[in-house]
Coordinates of C-alpha atoms in Angstrom, one line a residue:
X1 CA 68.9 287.6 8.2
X2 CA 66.5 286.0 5.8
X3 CA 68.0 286.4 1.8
X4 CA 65.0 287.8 0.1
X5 CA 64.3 286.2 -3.2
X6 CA 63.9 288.8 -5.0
X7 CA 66.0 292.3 -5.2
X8 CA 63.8 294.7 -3.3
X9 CA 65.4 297.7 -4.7
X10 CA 67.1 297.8 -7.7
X11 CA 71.0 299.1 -7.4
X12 CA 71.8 302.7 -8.7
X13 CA 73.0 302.6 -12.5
X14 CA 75.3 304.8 -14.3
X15 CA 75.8 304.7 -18.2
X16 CA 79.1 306.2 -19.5
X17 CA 78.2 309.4 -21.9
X18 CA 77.9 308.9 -25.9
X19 CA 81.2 309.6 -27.4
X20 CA 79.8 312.4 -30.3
X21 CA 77.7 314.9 -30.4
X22 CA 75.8 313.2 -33.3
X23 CA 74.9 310.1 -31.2
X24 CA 73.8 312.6 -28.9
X25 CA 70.8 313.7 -31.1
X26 CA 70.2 310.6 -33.1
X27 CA 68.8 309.3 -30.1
X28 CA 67.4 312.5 -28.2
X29 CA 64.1 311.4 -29.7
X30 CA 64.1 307.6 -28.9
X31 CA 65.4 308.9 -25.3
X32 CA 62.5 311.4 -24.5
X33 CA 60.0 309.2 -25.4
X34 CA 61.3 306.2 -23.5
X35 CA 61.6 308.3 -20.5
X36 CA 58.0 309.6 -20.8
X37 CA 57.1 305.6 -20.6
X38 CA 59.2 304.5 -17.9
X39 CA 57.8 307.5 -16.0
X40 CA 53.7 306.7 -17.0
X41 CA 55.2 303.0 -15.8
X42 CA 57.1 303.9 -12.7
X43 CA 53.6 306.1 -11.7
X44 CA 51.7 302.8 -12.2
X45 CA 53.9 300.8 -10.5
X46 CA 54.0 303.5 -7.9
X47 CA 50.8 303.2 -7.4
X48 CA 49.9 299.3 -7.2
X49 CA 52.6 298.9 -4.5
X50 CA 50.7 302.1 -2.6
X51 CA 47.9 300.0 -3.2
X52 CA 49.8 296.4 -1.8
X53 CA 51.4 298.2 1.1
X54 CA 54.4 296.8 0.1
X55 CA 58.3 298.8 1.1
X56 CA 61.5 298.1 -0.4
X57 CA 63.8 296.8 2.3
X58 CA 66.7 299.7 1.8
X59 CA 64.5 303.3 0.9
X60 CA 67.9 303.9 -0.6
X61 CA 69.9 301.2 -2.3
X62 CA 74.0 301.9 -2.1
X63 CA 75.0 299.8 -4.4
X64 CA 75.8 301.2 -8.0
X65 CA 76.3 299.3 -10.9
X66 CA 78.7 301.4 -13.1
X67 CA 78.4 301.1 -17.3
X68 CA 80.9 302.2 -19.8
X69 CA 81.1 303.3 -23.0
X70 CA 83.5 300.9 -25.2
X71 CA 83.2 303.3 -27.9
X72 CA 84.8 306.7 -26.4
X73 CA 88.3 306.4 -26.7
X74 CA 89.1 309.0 -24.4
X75 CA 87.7 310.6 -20.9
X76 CA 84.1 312.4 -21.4
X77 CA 84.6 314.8 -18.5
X78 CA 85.6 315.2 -14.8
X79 CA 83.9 311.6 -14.3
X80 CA 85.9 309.9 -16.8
X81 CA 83.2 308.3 -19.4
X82 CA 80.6 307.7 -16.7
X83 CA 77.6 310.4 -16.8
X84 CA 76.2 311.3 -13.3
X85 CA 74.2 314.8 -14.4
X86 CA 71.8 315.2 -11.5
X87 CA 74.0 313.1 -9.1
X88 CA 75.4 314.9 -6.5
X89 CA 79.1 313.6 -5.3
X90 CA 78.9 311.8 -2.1
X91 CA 81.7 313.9 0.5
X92 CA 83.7 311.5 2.5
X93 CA 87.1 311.6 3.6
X94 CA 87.9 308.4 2.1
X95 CA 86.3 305.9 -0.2
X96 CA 87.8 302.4 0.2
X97 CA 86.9 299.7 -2.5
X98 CA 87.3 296.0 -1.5
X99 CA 87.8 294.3 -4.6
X100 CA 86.4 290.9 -4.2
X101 CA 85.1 288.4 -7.1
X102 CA 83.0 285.5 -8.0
X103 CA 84.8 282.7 -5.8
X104 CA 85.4 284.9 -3.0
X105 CA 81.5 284.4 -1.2
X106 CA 83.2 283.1 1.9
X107 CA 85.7 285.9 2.2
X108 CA 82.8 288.7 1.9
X109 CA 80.8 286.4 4.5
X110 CA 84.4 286.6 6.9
X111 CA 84.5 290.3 6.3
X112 CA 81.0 290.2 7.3
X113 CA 81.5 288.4 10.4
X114 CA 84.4 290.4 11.3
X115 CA 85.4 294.2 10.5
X116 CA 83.0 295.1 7.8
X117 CA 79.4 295.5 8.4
X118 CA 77.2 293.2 7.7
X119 CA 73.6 295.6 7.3
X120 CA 72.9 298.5 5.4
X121 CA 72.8 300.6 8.6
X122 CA 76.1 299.4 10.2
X123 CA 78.0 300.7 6.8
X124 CA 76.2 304.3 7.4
X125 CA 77.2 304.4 10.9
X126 CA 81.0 303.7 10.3
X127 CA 80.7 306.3 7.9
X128 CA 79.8 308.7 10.4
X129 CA 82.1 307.4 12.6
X130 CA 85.3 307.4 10.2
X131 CA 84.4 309.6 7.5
X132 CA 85.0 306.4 4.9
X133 CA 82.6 304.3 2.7
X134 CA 83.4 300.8 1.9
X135 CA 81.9 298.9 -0.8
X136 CA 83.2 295.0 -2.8
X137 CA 84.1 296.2 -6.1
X138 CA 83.2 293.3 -8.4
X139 CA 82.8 293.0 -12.5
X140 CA 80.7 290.8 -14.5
X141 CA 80.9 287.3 -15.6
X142 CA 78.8 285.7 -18.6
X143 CA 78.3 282.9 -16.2
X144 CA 74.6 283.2 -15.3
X145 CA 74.5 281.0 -12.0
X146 CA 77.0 283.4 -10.7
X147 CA 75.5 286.3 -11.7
X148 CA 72.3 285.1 -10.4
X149 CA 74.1 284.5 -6.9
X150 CA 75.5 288.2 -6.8
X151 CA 72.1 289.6 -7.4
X152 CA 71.0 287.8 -4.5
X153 CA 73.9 288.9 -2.3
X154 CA 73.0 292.6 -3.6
X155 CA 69.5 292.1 -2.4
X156 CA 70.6 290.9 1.3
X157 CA 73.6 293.3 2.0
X158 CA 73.1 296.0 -0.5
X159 CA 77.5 296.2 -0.3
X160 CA 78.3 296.6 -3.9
X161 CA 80.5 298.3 -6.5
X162 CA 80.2 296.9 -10.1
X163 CA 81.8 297.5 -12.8
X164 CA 80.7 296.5 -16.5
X165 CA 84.2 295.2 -17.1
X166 CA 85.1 291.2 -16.8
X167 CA 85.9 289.4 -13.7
X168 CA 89.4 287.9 -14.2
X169 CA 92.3 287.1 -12.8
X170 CA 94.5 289.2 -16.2
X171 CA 92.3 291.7 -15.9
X172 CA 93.0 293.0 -12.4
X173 CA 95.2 296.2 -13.9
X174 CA 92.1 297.4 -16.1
X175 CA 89.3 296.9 -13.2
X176 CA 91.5 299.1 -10.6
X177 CA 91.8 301.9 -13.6
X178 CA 88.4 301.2 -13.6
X179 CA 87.7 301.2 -10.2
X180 CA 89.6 304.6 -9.6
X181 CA 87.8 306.2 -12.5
X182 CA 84.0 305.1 -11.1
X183 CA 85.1 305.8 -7.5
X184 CA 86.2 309.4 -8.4
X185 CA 82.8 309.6 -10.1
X186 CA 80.3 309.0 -7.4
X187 CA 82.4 310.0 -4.6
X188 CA 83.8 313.2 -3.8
X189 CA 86.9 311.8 -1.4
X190 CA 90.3 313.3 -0.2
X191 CA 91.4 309.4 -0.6
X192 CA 90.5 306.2 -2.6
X193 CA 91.4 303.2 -1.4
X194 CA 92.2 300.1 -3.3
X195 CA 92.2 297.3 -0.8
X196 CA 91.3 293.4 -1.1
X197 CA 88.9 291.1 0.8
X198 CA 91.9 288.7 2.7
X199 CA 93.3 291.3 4.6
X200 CA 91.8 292.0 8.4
X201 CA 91.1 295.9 8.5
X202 CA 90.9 298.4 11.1
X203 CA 88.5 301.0 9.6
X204 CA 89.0 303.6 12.7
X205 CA 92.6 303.5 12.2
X206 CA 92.9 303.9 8.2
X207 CA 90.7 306.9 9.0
X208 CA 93.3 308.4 11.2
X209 CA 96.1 307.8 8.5
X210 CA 94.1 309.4 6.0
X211 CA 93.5 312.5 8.0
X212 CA 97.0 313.5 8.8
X213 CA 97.9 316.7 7.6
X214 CA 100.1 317.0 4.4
X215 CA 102.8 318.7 2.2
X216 CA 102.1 317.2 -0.8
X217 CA 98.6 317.6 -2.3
X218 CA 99.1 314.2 -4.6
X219 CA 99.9 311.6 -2.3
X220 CA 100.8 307.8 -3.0
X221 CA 100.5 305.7 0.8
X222 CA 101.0 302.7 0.9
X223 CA 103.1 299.7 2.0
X224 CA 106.4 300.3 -0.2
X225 CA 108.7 297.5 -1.7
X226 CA 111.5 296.6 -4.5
X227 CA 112.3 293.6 -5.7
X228 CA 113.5 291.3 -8.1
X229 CA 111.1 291.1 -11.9
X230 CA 109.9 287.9 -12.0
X231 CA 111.3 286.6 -15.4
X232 CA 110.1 282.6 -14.8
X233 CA 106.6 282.1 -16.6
X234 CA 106.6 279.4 -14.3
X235 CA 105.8 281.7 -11.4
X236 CA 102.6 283.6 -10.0
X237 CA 103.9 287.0 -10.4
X238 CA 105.8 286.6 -13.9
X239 CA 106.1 289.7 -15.9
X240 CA 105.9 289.3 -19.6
X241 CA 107.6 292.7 -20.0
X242 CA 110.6 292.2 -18.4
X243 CA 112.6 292.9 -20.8
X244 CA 110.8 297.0 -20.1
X245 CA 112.0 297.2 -16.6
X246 CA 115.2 295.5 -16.1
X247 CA 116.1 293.5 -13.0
X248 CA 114.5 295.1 -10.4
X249 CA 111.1 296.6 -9.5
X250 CA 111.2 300.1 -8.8
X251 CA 109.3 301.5 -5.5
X252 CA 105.8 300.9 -5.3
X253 CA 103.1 299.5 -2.7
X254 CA 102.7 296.3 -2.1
X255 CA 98.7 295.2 -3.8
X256 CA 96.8 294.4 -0.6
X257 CA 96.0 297.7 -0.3
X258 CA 96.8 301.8 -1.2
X259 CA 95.9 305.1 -1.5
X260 CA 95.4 307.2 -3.4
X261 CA 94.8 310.9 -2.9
X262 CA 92.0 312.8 -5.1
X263 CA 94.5 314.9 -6.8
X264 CA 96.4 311.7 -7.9
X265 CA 92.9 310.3 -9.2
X266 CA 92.2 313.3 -10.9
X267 CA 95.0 312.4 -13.6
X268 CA 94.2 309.0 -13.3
X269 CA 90.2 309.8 -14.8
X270 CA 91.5 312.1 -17.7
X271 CA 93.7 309.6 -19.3
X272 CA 92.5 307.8 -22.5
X273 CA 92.2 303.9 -21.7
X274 CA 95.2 303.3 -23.6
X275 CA 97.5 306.1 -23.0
X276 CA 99.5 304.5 -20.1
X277 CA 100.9 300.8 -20.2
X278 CA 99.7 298.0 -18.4
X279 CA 102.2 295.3 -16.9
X280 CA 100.8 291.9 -16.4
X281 CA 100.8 293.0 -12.4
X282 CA 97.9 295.3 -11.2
X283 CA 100.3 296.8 -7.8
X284 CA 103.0 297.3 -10.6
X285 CA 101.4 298.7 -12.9
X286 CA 99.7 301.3 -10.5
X287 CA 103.5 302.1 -9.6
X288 CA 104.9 302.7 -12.9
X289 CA 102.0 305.4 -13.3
X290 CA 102.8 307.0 -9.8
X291 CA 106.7 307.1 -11.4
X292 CA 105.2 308.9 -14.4
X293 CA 103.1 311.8 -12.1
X294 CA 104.5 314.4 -9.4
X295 CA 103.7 312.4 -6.4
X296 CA 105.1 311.7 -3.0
X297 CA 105.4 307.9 -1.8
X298 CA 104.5 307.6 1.4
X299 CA 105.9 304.3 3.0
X300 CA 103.6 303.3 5.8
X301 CA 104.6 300.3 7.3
X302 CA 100.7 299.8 9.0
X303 CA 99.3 299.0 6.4
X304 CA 101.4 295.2 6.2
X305 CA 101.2 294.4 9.4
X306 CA 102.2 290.5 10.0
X307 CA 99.9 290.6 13.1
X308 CA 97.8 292.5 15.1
X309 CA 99.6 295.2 17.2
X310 CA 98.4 298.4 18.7
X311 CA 99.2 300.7 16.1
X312 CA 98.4 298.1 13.0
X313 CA 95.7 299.3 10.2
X314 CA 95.8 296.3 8.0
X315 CA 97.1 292.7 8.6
X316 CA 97.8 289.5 6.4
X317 CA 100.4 287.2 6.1
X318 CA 103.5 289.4 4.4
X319 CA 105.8 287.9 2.6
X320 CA 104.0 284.1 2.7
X321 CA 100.9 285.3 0.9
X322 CA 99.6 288.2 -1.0
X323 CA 96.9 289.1 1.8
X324 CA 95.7 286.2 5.1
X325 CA 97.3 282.5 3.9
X326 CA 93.8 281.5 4.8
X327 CA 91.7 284.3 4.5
X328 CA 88.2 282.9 5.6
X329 CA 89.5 281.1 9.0
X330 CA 92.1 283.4 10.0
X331 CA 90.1 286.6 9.6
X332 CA 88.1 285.1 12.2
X333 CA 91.0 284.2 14.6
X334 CA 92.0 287.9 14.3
X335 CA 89.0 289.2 15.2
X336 CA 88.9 287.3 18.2
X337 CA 91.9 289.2 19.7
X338 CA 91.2 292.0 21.6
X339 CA 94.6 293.9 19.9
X340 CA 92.7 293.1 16.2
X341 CA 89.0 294.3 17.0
X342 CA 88.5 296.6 20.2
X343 CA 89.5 300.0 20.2
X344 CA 92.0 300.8 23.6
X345 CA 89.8 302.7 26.4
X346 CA 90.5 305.9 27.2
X347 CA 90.7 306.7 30.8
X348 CA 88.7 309.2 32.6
X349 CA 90.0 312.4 33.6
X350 CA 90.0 312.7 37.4

């Protein structure tokens, strides 16, 4: 597939609401005549591709870039602070974010090459197939190479998620809120899924655990753990505040990937972006919130598979690394195993 050098349809773009009513009409003016441009603009440009015979390569773009307000303090309605009036919720059963960044190329080409489609209508058909939608969830960077490079990527795979908030290792807890908050927004999903792009996926059988029927209307899944705080600031996974949660970690899921269910992100999307505390750990900080809410854990033990099995949904390299030791090579080993990538036959009925 040839990159195109230009984007050929722009992605999908969401602005949070004002935070007053005042802002509101101080630029109702400036805003109705700017749309009357854009549309005498869009008409001509309307026209002179008519005229050039020229089509966009995706007659609908999926990706969305998502913008926030960093003046409300608080939600702005059911979307929480992103405005999508005339946007109709896309229904799926699930809505599963990859979250990927700005060094991780080669581990969106191995999801590529493996479990996650690689063309725009390969993603629609497991779609239909699963009832899920998968995008990368990525934020921004003031590098401009990089952001250059992403554009490009958007314009070949049209995959994306992004967020207006920056793409850092510290800022993990604050892009998942994020995440949950603009997933919630455009999609109208029983689940959302927070995974990450080094774990090898089955989509077909995520879409089975999703489905099961269940008790609780606010649901937590996940791979559960405890464990010792890491106190040592000489470690990956040190906590600063310690001191908050004593010695041990209470139950949470493991970060490589969770879900949660809508009710659960309901209450996520009405809290003010400051109202609950962020630890220095995205999966623990997630957890402490679950603590603070009526929901049920649900330990699934699928979803950290050490290898591929028949009944595995997700597999990396538990307890050695937080997702596939090497993601890029061993994504492709897996996929090479019948038990990772084909689906068992079913035999005929005689």
């Amino acid at each position: 597939m040839k990159k195109s050098g230009k984007m050929p349809s722009s992605p999908k773009l969401f602005y949070a609401r004002p935070s007053t009513w005042n802002i509101r009409r101080s630029k109702a003016v400036f805003i109705f005549s700017l749309i009357s441009f854009s549309c005498f603009i869009f008409g001509l440009v309307a026209i002179s591709r008519a005229g050039l015979g020229s089509k966009c390569k995706y007659g609908k773009p999926l990706s969305v870039s998502v913008t926030w307000d960093k003046s409300s303090t608080g939600s702005t309605g059911r979307s929480g602070g992103i405005s999508d009036e005339g946007q109709k919720r896309h229904k799926v059963m699930g809505f599963v974010g990859i979250q990927t960044g700005f060094g991780s190329t080669g581990r969106r080409r191995s999801l590529r090459q493996t479990w996650f489609p690689s063309d725009h209508q390969g993603l629609q058909r497991l779609e239909e197939s699963t009832g899920l939608a998968f995008r990368f969830v990525i934020g921004r960077t003031n590098d401009r190479p990089k952001m250059s490079a992403l554009k490009e990527e958007i314009a070949e795979y049209d995959d994306f998620l992004l967020l207006d908030i920056e793409e850092k290792y510290n800022n993990l807890p604050y892009k998942t809120l994020a995440f949950f908050k603009a997933a919630y927004a455009l999609y109208d999903s029983d689940f959302y899924v927070k995974a990450d792009d080094d774990i090898y996926l089955r989509p077909d059988r995520l879409s089975l655990l999703l489905a099961k029927e269940r008790s609780h209307s606010q649901t937590y899944l996940g791979c559960m753990k405890k464990g010792p705080v890491f106190t040592d600031p000489k470690l990956k996974w040190y906590e600063p505040l310690s001191h908050l949660l004593g010695k041990e970690y209470f139950l949470h899921a493991y970060g490589p990937i969770y879900a949660l269910s809508a009710d659960v992100v309901v209450s996520l999307v009405a809290l003010r972006n400051d109202s609950f505390r962020m630890f220095s750990n995205e999966d623990v900080t997630i957890g402490s919130w679950m603590l603070a809410m009526n929901v049920n854990h649900e330990n699934s033990k699928e979803l950290c598979s050490t290898e591929c099995t028949s009944t595995s949904v997700a597999v990396w390299d538990l307890p050695k690394c937080s997702g596939l030791c090497n993601p890029e090579k061993k994504m492709l080993e897996h996929h090479k195993l019948d038990i990772c990538s084909k689906s068992p036959t079913i035999p005929e009925a005689e």
